[in-house]
């Protein structure tokens, strides 16, 4: 009995003390938090944003930049990563990657091979977020420092996550969702765009942050729309919010609208969208019904929402504002992008599989001429701590 117990104990110790075949000492690793990919004449320019351990150390940090950039060029991504060993004293470790930025030129050429690489390689997890460098390169984006978070890659990841959940003008797209959208016959992908808001002082210098506002800032500027695996156009911020209303991806956001001479601000809470399909005489049409609740955090102009008859105008103004954003997104997709980014084709497929089999190979041609009707119903839940301004005289 004792011998059996010892054998079990020894086996457990072997499991605990043994390492995996690819393990490395922490002090031999260079932790990459963001990767950039740009198009070159012969393939790719790879940019890795590496944490500077001396600058972010809890004790006795140095005054140097919190990250450093390593670049490499090759006809394929794996070789480009491997070639970084010619420049770095540490092994590049991509397991904690939070972000992949694609240059706009590369995204317009096609990203299928890039996605194949990320899903095939054991080195990467699948929870990092994709961004596109609008009118720029991935290298230009990743060389900029950020003010609130010392690690720019982490800052952009948090911006993408929070703005997607709380603002509604972006979308945090991860690799599996991106692949599914591109592979689907009934929808096309979108990826959030980022660019550099130019100021007087460059934000790739630590000295820039000794001033409070005069440095370049990274900012999101809407959604890049794809047809298959190629970037073909852009939705602006308002159209991007309309896209998120239609696709039921929006959790919370803020809106504003004019009511008489007043400006009303709205907190929109958990809108829900339902897509309905009608097929008549072989012609599809779509109805999108959006229901939401809202509160009123701000009123400019003394509008009195304590009067019941006025509340209808407040709700109507919000409904019209959201309807306009949704219609703008649909118009952009049908007239300029010419690709179904909303998943209407998937809804048609679910509605009538036989009909779908006749149009799936030319669905974008059907989409651009298909009627789409938006209906928004808004319900007020509260007007804040007060319903009538203290400064409103009877």
GROMACS .gro file of N, CA and C in nm, residues 168-297:
model
  390
  168UNK      N    1  -2.097   5.238  -2.899
  168UNK     CA    2  -2.173   5.188  -3.013
  168UNK      C    3  -2.125   5.233  -3.149
  169UNK      N    4  -2.012   5.304  -3.156
  169UNK     CA    5  -1.960   5.347  -3.286
  169UNK      C    6  -1.845   5.261  -3.335
  170UNK      N    7  -1.810   5.159  -3.259
  170UNK     CA    8  -1.702   5.068  -3.297
  170UNK      C    9  -1.751   4.924  -3.278
  171UNK      N   10  -1.664   4.830  -3.309
  171UNK     CA   11  -1.693   4.689  -3.285
  171UNK      C   12  -1.563   4.617  -3.255
  172UNK      N   13  -1.561   4.547  -3.143
  172UNK     CA   14  -1.441   4.471  -3.103
  172UNK      C   15  -1.447   4.335  -3.172
  173UNK      N   16  -1.376   4.321  -3.283
  173UNK     CA   17  -1.383   4.201  -3.367
  173UNK      C   18  -1.262   4.113  -3.339
  174UNK      N   19  -1.290   3.988  -3.304
  174UNK     CA   20  -1.184   3.890  -3.278
  174UNK      C   21  -1.175   3.792  -3.394
  175UNK      N   22  -1.073   3.710  -3.393
  175UNK     CA   23  -1.035   3.635  -3.513
  175UNK      C   24  -1.143   3.535  -3.556
  176UNK      N   25  -1.205   3.464  -3.461
  176UNK     CA   26  -1.305   3.363  -3.500
  176UNK      C   27  -1.427   3.428  -3.562
  177UNK      N   28  -1.475   3.538  -3.501
  177UNK     CA   29  -1.589   3.610  -3.559
  177UNK      C   30  -1.555   3.664  -3.697
  178UNK      N   31  -1.434   3.713  -3.714
  178UNK     CA   32  -1.392   3.767  -3.843
  178UNK      C   33  -1.391   3.658  -3.950
  179UNK      N   34  -1.338   3.543  -3.917
  179UNK     CA   35  -1.335   3.431  -4.011
  179UNK      C   36  -1.476   3.388  -4.048
  180UNK      N   37  -1.564   3.377  -3.948
  180UNK     CA   38  -1.702   3.335  -3.974
  180UNK      C   39  -1.773   3.434  -4.066
  181UNK      N   40  -1.750   3.564  -4.045
  181UNK     CA   41  -1.815   3.665  -4.129
  181UNK      C   42  -1.766   3.657  -4.273
  182UNK      N   43  -1.637   3.637  -4.291
  182UNK     CA   44  -1.581   3.631  -4.426
  182UNK      C   45  -1.622   3.502  -4.497
  183UNK      N   46  -1.631   3.392  -4.422
  183UNK     CA   47  -1.665   3.263  -4.482
  183UNK      C   48  -1.814   3.250  -4.511
  184UNK      N   49  -1.898   3.331  -4.447
  184UNK     CA   50  -2.043   3.319  -4.463
  184UNK      C   51  -2.088   3.371  -4.599
  185UNK      N   52  -2.191   3.307  -4.655
  185UNK     CA   53  -2.249   3.353  -4.780
  185UNK      C   54  -2.344   3.471  -4.759
  186UNK      N   55  -2.395   3.488  -4.635
  186UNK     CA   56  -2.502   3.584  -4.612
  186UNK      C   57  -2.465   3.708  -4.536
  187UNK      N   58  -2.337   3.732  -4.512
  187UNK     CA   59  -2.295   3.854  -4.444
  187UNK      C   60  -2.150   3.883  -4.479
  188UNK      N   61  -2.107   4.003  -4.449
  188UNK     CA   62  -1.968   4.044  -4.468
  188UNK      C   63  -1.916   4.110  -4.341
  189UNK      N   64  -1.785   4.115  -4.329
  189UNK     CA   65  -1.722   4.157  -4.204
  189UNK      C   66  -1.708   4.309  -4.195
  190UNK      N   67  -1.693   4.357  -4.072
  190UNK     CA   68  -1.650   4.494  -4.046
  190UNK      C   69  -1.538   4.490  -3.942
  191UNK      N   70  -1.448   4.587  -3.948
  191UNK     CA   71  -1.340   4.602  -3.850
  191UNK      C   72  -1.327   4.750  -3.818
  192UNK      N   73  -1.308   4.781  -3.692
  192UNK     CA   74  -1.293   4.920  -3.649
  192UNK      C   75  -1.167   4.983  -3.707
  193UNK      N   76  -1.181   5.109  -3.750
  193UNK     CA   77  -1.067   5.184  -3.802
  193UNK      C   78  -1.008   5.276  -3.697
  194UNK      N   79  -0.878   5.296  -3.703
  194UNK     CA   80  -0.807   5.385  -3.610
  194UNK      C   81  -0.712   5.472  -3.690
  195UNK      N   82  -0.698   5.598  -3.649
  195UNK     CA   83  -0.595   5.682  -3.710
  195UNK      C   84  -0.536   5.775  -3.606
  196UNK      N   85  -0.441   5.854  -3.649
  196UNK     CA   86  -0.369   5.944  -3.559
  196UNK      C   87  -0.424   6.085  -3.576
  197UNK      N   88  -0.473   6.143  -3.465
  197UNK     CA   89  -0.518   6.281  -3.465
  197UNK      C   90  -0.396   6.369  -3.443
  198UNK      N   91  -0.351   6.437  -3.547
  198UNK     CA   92  -0.225   6.509  -3.542
  198UNK      C   93  -0.232   6.634  -3.454
  199UNK      N   94  -0.129   6.653  -3.375
  199UNK     CA   95  -0.113   6.773  -3.293
  199UNK      C   96   0.027   6.830  -3.316
  200UNK      N   97   0.066   6.924  -3.231
  200UNK     CA   98   0.193   6.994  -3.252
  200UNK      C   99   0.314   6.912  -3.208
  201UNK      N  100   0.295   6.819  -3.114
  201UNK     CA  101   0.405   6.742  -3.059
  201UNK      C  102   0.380   6.595  -3.085
  202UNK      N  103   0.480   6.526  -3.131
  202UNK     CA  104   0.466   6.385  -3.162
  202UNK      C  105   0.455   6.302  -3.035
  203UNK      N  106   0.363   6.204  -3.036
  203UNK     CA  107   0.339   6.124  -2.915
  203UNK      C  108   0.421   5.996  -2.913
  204UNK      N  109   0.527   5.987  -2.996
  204UNK     CA  110   0.618   5.875  -2.981
  204UNK      C  111   0.741   5.917  -2.900
  205UNK      N  112   0.732   6.034  -2.837
  205UNK     CA  113   0.835   6.081  -2.744
  205UNK      C  114   0.777   6.091  -2.604
  206UNK      N  115   0.848   6.040  -2.504
  206UNK     CA  116   0.802   6.048  -2.366
  206UNK      C  117   0.788   6.193  -2.323
  207UNK      N  118   0.872   6.283  -2.376
  207UNK     CA  119   0.867   6.425  -2.339
  207UNK      C  120   0.734   6.489  -2.376
  208UNK      N  121   0.664   6.434  -2.476
  208UNK     CA  122   0.536   6.491  -2.517
  208UNK      C  123   0.436   6.492  -2.403
  209UNK      N  124   0.445   6.396  -2.313
  209UNK     CA  125   0.345   6.380  -2.208
  209UNK      C  126   0.371   6.471  -2.088
  210UNK      N  127   0.473   6.557  -2.099
  210UNK     CA  128   0.492   6.659  -1.997
  210UNK      C  129   0.394   6.774  -2.017
  211UNK      N  130   0.329   6.778  -2.134
  211UNK     CA  131   0.220   6.871  -2.160
  211UNK      C  132   0.090   6.791  -2.151
  212UNK      N  133  -0.023   6.860  -2.125
  212UNK     CA  134  -0.147   6.787  -2.100
  212UNK      C  135  -0.227   6.758  -2.225
  213UNK      N  136  -0.204   6.832  -2.335
  213UNK     CA  137  -0.291   6.809  -2.450
  213UNK      C  138  -0.224   6.820  -2.586
  214UNK      N  139  -0.100   6.864  -2.593
  214UNK     CA  140  -0.038   6.889  -2.723
  214UNK      C  141   0.045   6.770  -2.770
  215UNK      N  142  -0.023   6.659  -2.794
  215UNK     CA  143   0.046   6.544  -2.851
  215UNK      C  144  -0.053   6.466  -2.937
  216UNK      N  145  -0.001   6.388  -3.028
  216UNK     CA  146  -0.088   6.308  -3.115
  216UNK      C  147  -0.172   6.213  -3.031
  217UNK      N  148  -0.296   6.193  -3.073
  217UNK     CA  149  -0.382   6.097  -3.005
  217UNK      C  150  -0.433   5.994  -3.107
  218UNK      N  151  -0.441   5.872  -3.063
  218UNK     CA  152  -0.502   5.768  -3.144
  218UNK      C  153  -0.652   5.772  -3.122
  219UNK      N  154  -0.729   5.764  -3.230
  219UNK     CA  155  -0.875   5.773  -3.218
  219UNK      C  156  -0.941   5.680  -3.318
  220UNK      N  157  -1.055   5.626  -3.280
  220UNK     CA  158  -1.134   5.542  -3.369
  220UNK      C  159  -1.221   5.632  -3.458
  221UNK      N  160  -1.239   5.590  -3.582
  221UNK     CA  161  -1.307   5.677  -3.679
  221UNK      C  162  -1.419   5.604  -3.755
  222UNK      N  163  -1.470   5.494  -3.703
  222UNK     CA  164  -1.578   5.423  -3.768
  222UNK      C  165  -1.538   5.281  -3.807
  223UNK      N  166  -1.621   5.219  -3.889
  223UNK     CA  167  -1.603   5.079  -3.924
  223UNK      C  168  -1.561   5.063  -4.070
  224UNK      N  169  -1.461   4.981  -4.091
  224UNK     CA  170  -1.423   4.943  -4.226
  224UNK      C  171  -1.507   4.825  -4.271
  225UNK      N  172  -1.565   4.834  -4.391
  225UNK     CA  173  -1.655   4.732  -4.442
  225UNK      C  174  -1.585   4.646  -4.547
  226UNK      N  175  -1.611   4.516  -4.540
  226UNK     CA  176  -1.545   4.419  -4.628
  226UNK      C  177  -1.645   4.358  -4.725
  227UNK      N  178  -1.594   4.321  -4.841
  227UNK     CA  179  -1.662   4.231  -4.933
  227UNK      C  180  -1.572   4.109  -4.947
  228UNK      N  181  -1.620   3.995  -4.897
  228UNK     CA  182  -1.536   3.877  -4.880
  228UNK      C  183  -1.418   3.914  -4.789
  229UNK      N  184  -1.293   3.898  -4.834
  229UNK     CA  185  -1.181   3.926  -4.743
  229UNK      C  186  -1.113   4.059  -4.773
  230UNK      N  187  -1.177   4.145  -4.852
  230UNK     CA  188  -1.115   4.271  -4.892
  230UNK      C  189  -1.191   4.391  -4.835
  231UNK      N  190  -1.117   4.486  -4.780
  231UNK     CA  191  -1.175   4.613  -4.737
  231UNK      C  192  -1.220   4.691  -4.859
  232UNK      N  193  -1.347   4.737  -4.858
  232UNK     CA  194  -1.399   4.806  -4.976
  232UNK      C  195  -1.453   4.945  -4.944
  233UNK      N  196  -1.469   4.981  -4.818
  233UNK     CA  197  -1.522   5.113  -4.786
  233UNK      C  198  -1.532   5.135  -4.636
  234UNK      N  199  -1.583   5.254  -4.600
  234UNK     CA  200  -1.588   5.293  -4.459
  234UNK      C  201  -1.725   5.348  -4.423
  235UNK      N  202  -1.771   5.313  -4.303
  235UNK     CA  203  -1.884   5.379  -4.240
  235UNK      C  204  -1.830   5.487  -4.147
  236UNK      N  205  -1.890   5.607  -4.150
  236UNK     CA  206  -1.849   5.707  -4.053
  236UNK      C  207  -1.905   5.671  -3.915
  237UNK      N  208  -1.881   5.755  -3.816
  237UNK     CA  209  -1.920   5.720  -3.679
  237UNK      C  210  -2.071   5.705  -3.664
  238UNK      N  211  -2.148   5.796  -3.724
  238UNK     CA  212  -2.293   5.787  -3.714
  238UNK      C  213  -2.345   5.663  -3.785
  239UNK      N  214  -2.294   5.635  -3.904
  239UNK     CA  215  -2.334   5.514  -3.977
  239UNK      C  216  -2.293   5.388  -3.902
  240UNK      N  217  -2.178   5.393  -3.835
  240UNK     CA  218  -2.133   5.277  -3.757
  240UNK      C  219  -2.227   5.249  -3.641
  241UNK      N  220  -2.277   5.355  -3.578
  241UNK     CA  221  -2.375   5.335  -3.471
  241UNK      C  222  -2.504   5.275  -3.528
  242UNK      N  223  -2.546   5.323  -3.645
  242UNK     CA  224  -2.663   5.264  -3.710
  242UNK      C  225  -2.643   5.117  -3.739
  243UNK      N  226  -2.524   5.081  -3.785
  243UNK     CA  227  -2.490   4.940  -3.808
  243UNK      C  228  -2.509   4.859  -3.680
  244UNK      N  229  -2.459   4.909  -3.568
  244UNK     CA  230  -2.467   4.834  -3.443
  244UNK      C  231  -2.610   4.824  -3.390
  245UNK      N  232  -2.693   4.927  -3.416
  245UNK     CA  233  -2.835   4.915  -3.382
  245UNK      C  234  -2.899   4.802  -3.463
  246UNK      N  235  -2.874   4.800  -3.592
  246UNK     CA  236  -2.938   4.701  -3.680
  246UNK      C  237  -2.894   4.559  -3.646
  247UNK      N  238  -2.766   4.541  -3.619
  247UNK     CA  239  -2.712   4.406  -3.594
  247UNK      C  240  -2.725   4.363  -3.449
  248UNK      N  241  -2.790   4.444  -3.367
  248UNK     CA  242  -2.818   4.410  -3.228
  248UNK      C  243  -2.689   4.389  -3.147
  249UNK      N  244  -2.588   4.471  -3.175
  249UNK     CA  245  -2.460   4.460  -3.106
  249UNK      C  246  -2.439   4.572  -3.004
  250UNK      N  247  -2.538   4.658  -2.988
  250UNK     CA  248  -2.520   4.776  -2.904
  250UNK      C  249  -2.581   4.751  -2.766
  251UNK      N  250  -2.504   4.781  -2.662
  251UNK     CA  251  -2.553   4.764  -2.525
  251UNK      C  252  -2.601   4.896  -2.466
  252UNK      N  253  -2.516   4.996  -2.471
  252UNK     CA  254  -2.549   5.128  -2.419
  252UNK      C  255  -2.488   5.232  -2.513
  253UNK      N  256  -2.551   5.349  -2.518
  253UNK     CA  257  -2.492   5.461  -2.590
  253UNK      C  258  -2.561   5.589  -2.547
  254UNK      N  259  -2.512   5.701  -2.595
  254UNK     CA  260  -2.573   5.831  -2.570
  254UNK      C  261  -2.614   5.892  -2.704
  255UNK      N  262  -2.727   5.960  -2.703
  255UNK     CA  263  -2.776   6.029  -2.821
  255UNK      C  264  -2.817   6.170  -2.781
  256UNK      N  265  -2.833   6.255  -2.880
  256UNK     CA  266  -2.888   6.388  -2.856
  256UNK      C  267  -2.976   6.426  -2.974
  257UNK      N  268  -3.080   6.507  -2.946
  257UNK     CA  269  -3.172   6.548  -3.051
  257UNK      C  270  -3.237   6.680  -3.013
  258UNK      N  271  -3.277   6.755  -3.115
  258UNK     CA  272  -3.347   6.880  -3.094
  258UNK      C  273  -3.496   6.855  -3.074
  259UNK      N  274  -3.553   6.917  -2.972
  259UNK     CA  275  -3.698   6.916  -2.950
  259UNK      C  276  -3.740   7.061  -2.929
  260UNK      N  277  -3.815   7.115  -3.023
  260UNK     CA  278  -3.844   7.259  -3.025
  260UNK      C  279  -3.711   7.335  -3.023
  261UNK      N  280  -3.691   7.421  -2.923
  261UNK     CA  281  -3.565   7.496  -2.916
  261UNK      C  282  -3.467   7.435  -2.817
  262UNK      N  283  -3.498   7.319  -2.766
  262UNK     CA  284  -3.413   7.255  -2.664
  262UNK      C  285  -3.330   7.143  -2.724
  263UNK      N  286  -3.218   7.115  -2.658
  263UNK     CA  287  -3.133   7.002  -2.694
  263UNK      C  288  -3.147   6.898  -2.584
  264UNK      N  289  -3.196   6.780  -2.619
  264UNK     CA  290  -3.219   6.673  -2.522
  264UNK      C  291  -3.108   6.569  -2.537
  265UNK      N  292  -3.050   6.528  -2.425
  265UNK     CA  293  -2.954   6.417  -2.426
  265UNK      C  294  -3.022   6.291  -2.375
  266UNK      N  295  -2.986   6.178  -2.433
  266UNK     CA  296  -3.049   6.050  -2.399
  266UNK      C  297  -2.942   5.948  -2.362
  267UNK      N  298  -2.967   5.871  -2.260
  267UNK     CA  299  -2.892   5.749  -2.234
  267UNK      C  300  -2.975   5.632  -2.285
  268UNK      N  301  -2.928   5.568  -2.391
  268UNK     CA  302  -3.001   5.456  -2.451
  268UNK      C  303  -2.954   5.327  -2.385
  269UNK      N  304  -3.051   5.246  -2.342
  269UNK     CA  305  -3.021   5.128  -2.260
  269UNK      C  306  -3.066   5.001  -2.331
  270UNK      N  307  -2.972   4.914  -2.361
  270UNK     CA  308  -2.996   4.780  -2.415
  270UNK      C  309  -3.102   4.776  -2.525
  271UNK      N  310  -3.079   4.842  -2.636
  271UNK     CA  311  -3.173   4.829  -2.748
  271UNK      C  312  -3.174   4.687  -2.803
  272UNK      N  313  -3.288   4.645  -2.850
  272UNK     CA  314  -3.303   4.511  -2.908
  272UNK      C  315  -3.357   4.525  -3.050
  273UNK      N  316  -3.291   4.459  -3.144
  273UNK     CA  317  -3.332   4.463  -3.284
  273UNK      C  318  -3.375   4.325  -3.331
  274UNK      N  319  -3.483   4.322  -3.407
  274UNK     CA  320  -3.531   4.199  -3.470
  274UNK      C  321  -3.542   4.221  -3.620
  275UNK      N  322  -3.485   4.129  -3.695
  275UNK     CA  323  -3.488   4.136  -3.841
  275UNK      C  324  -3.595   4.041  -3.893
  276UNK      N  325  -3.687   4.095  -3.973
  276UNK     CA  326  -3.794   4.015  -4.032
  276UNK      C  327  -3.779   4.017  -4.184
  277UNK      N  328  -3.804   3.902  -4.243
  277UNK     CA  329  -3.787   3.885  -4.388
  277UNK      C  330  -3.922   3.858  -4.453
  278UNK      N  331  -3.946   3.923  -4.565
  278UNK     CA  332  -4.063   3.892  -4.647
  278UNK      C  333  -4.015   3.865  -4.790
  279UNK      N  334  -4.065   3.757  -4.847
  279UNK     CA  335  -4.031   3.723  -4.986
  279UNK      C  336  -4.160   3.714  -5.065
  280UNK      N  337  -4.180   3.808  -5.156
  280UNK     CA  338  -4.302   3.815  -5.236
  280UNK      C  339  -4.265   3.816  -5.383
  281UNK      N  340  -4.320   3.722  -5.458
  281UNK     CA  341  -4.292   3.711  -5.602
  281UNK      C  342  -4.142   3.704  -5.630
  282UNK      N  343  -4.071   3.631  -5.543
  282UNK     CA  344  -3.927   3.613  -5.561
  282UNK      C  345  -3.842   3.734  -5.527
  283UNK      N  346  -3.903   3.833  -5.462
  283UNK     CA  347  -3.830   3.954  -5.425
  283UNK      C  348  -3.827   3.968  -5.273
  284UNK      N  349  -3.707   3.973  -5.213
  284UNK     CA  350  -3.699   3.984  -5.067
  284UNK      C  351  -3.708   4.130  -5.022
  285UNK      N  352  -3.760   4.148  -4.902
  285UNK     CA  353  -3.756   4.278  -4.835
  285UNK      C  354  -3.731   4.253  -4.687
  286UNK      N  355  -3.676   4.353  -4.621
  286UNK     CA  356  -3.635   4.340  -4.481
  286UNK      C  357  -3.704   4.448  -4.397
  287UNK      N  358  -3.751   4.408  -4.279
  287UNK     CA  359  -3.798   4.502  -4.178
  287UNK      C  360  -3.714   4.484  -4.053
  288UNK      N  361  -3.662   4.593  -4.000
  288UNK     CA  362  -3.584   4.589  -3.876
  288UNK      C  363  -3.660   4.665  -3.770
  289UNK      N  364  -3.704   4.595  -3.666
  289UNK     CA  365  -3.777   4.656  -3.555
  289UNK      C  366  -3.683   4.671  -3.437
  290UNK      N  367  -3.664   4.794  -3.391
  290UNK     CA  368  -3.573   4.824  -3.281
  290UNK      C  369  -3.653   4.880  -3.164
  291UNK      N  370  -3.641   4.815  -3.050
  291UNK     CA  371  -3.706   4.863  -2.928
  291UNK      C  372  -3.598   4.897  -2.826
  292UNK      N  373  -3.619   5.007  -2.755
  292UNK     CA  374  -3.519   5.048  -2.657
  292UNK      C  375  -3.584   5.128  -2.545
  293UNK      N  376  -3.510   5.138  -2.436
  293UNK     CA  377  -3.548   5.224  -2.325
  293UNK      C  378  -3.442   5.334  -2.310
  294UNK      N  379  -3.484   5.445  -2.253
  294UNK     CA  380  -3.388   5.554  -2.239
  294UNK      C  381  -3.418   5.637  -2.114
  295UNK      N  382  -3.317   5.706  -2.068
  295UNK     CA  383  -3.332   5.806  -1.963
  295UNK      C  384  -3.281   5.940  -2.016
  296UNK      N  385  -3.311   6.046  -1.945
  296UNK     CA  386  -3.271   6.180  -1.988
  296UNK      C  387  -3.174   6.238  -1.885
  297UNK      N  388  -3.045   6.242  -1.916
  297UNK     CA  389  -2.948   6.295  -1.820
  297UNK      C  390  -2.925   6.445  -1.833
   0.00000   0.00000   0.00000
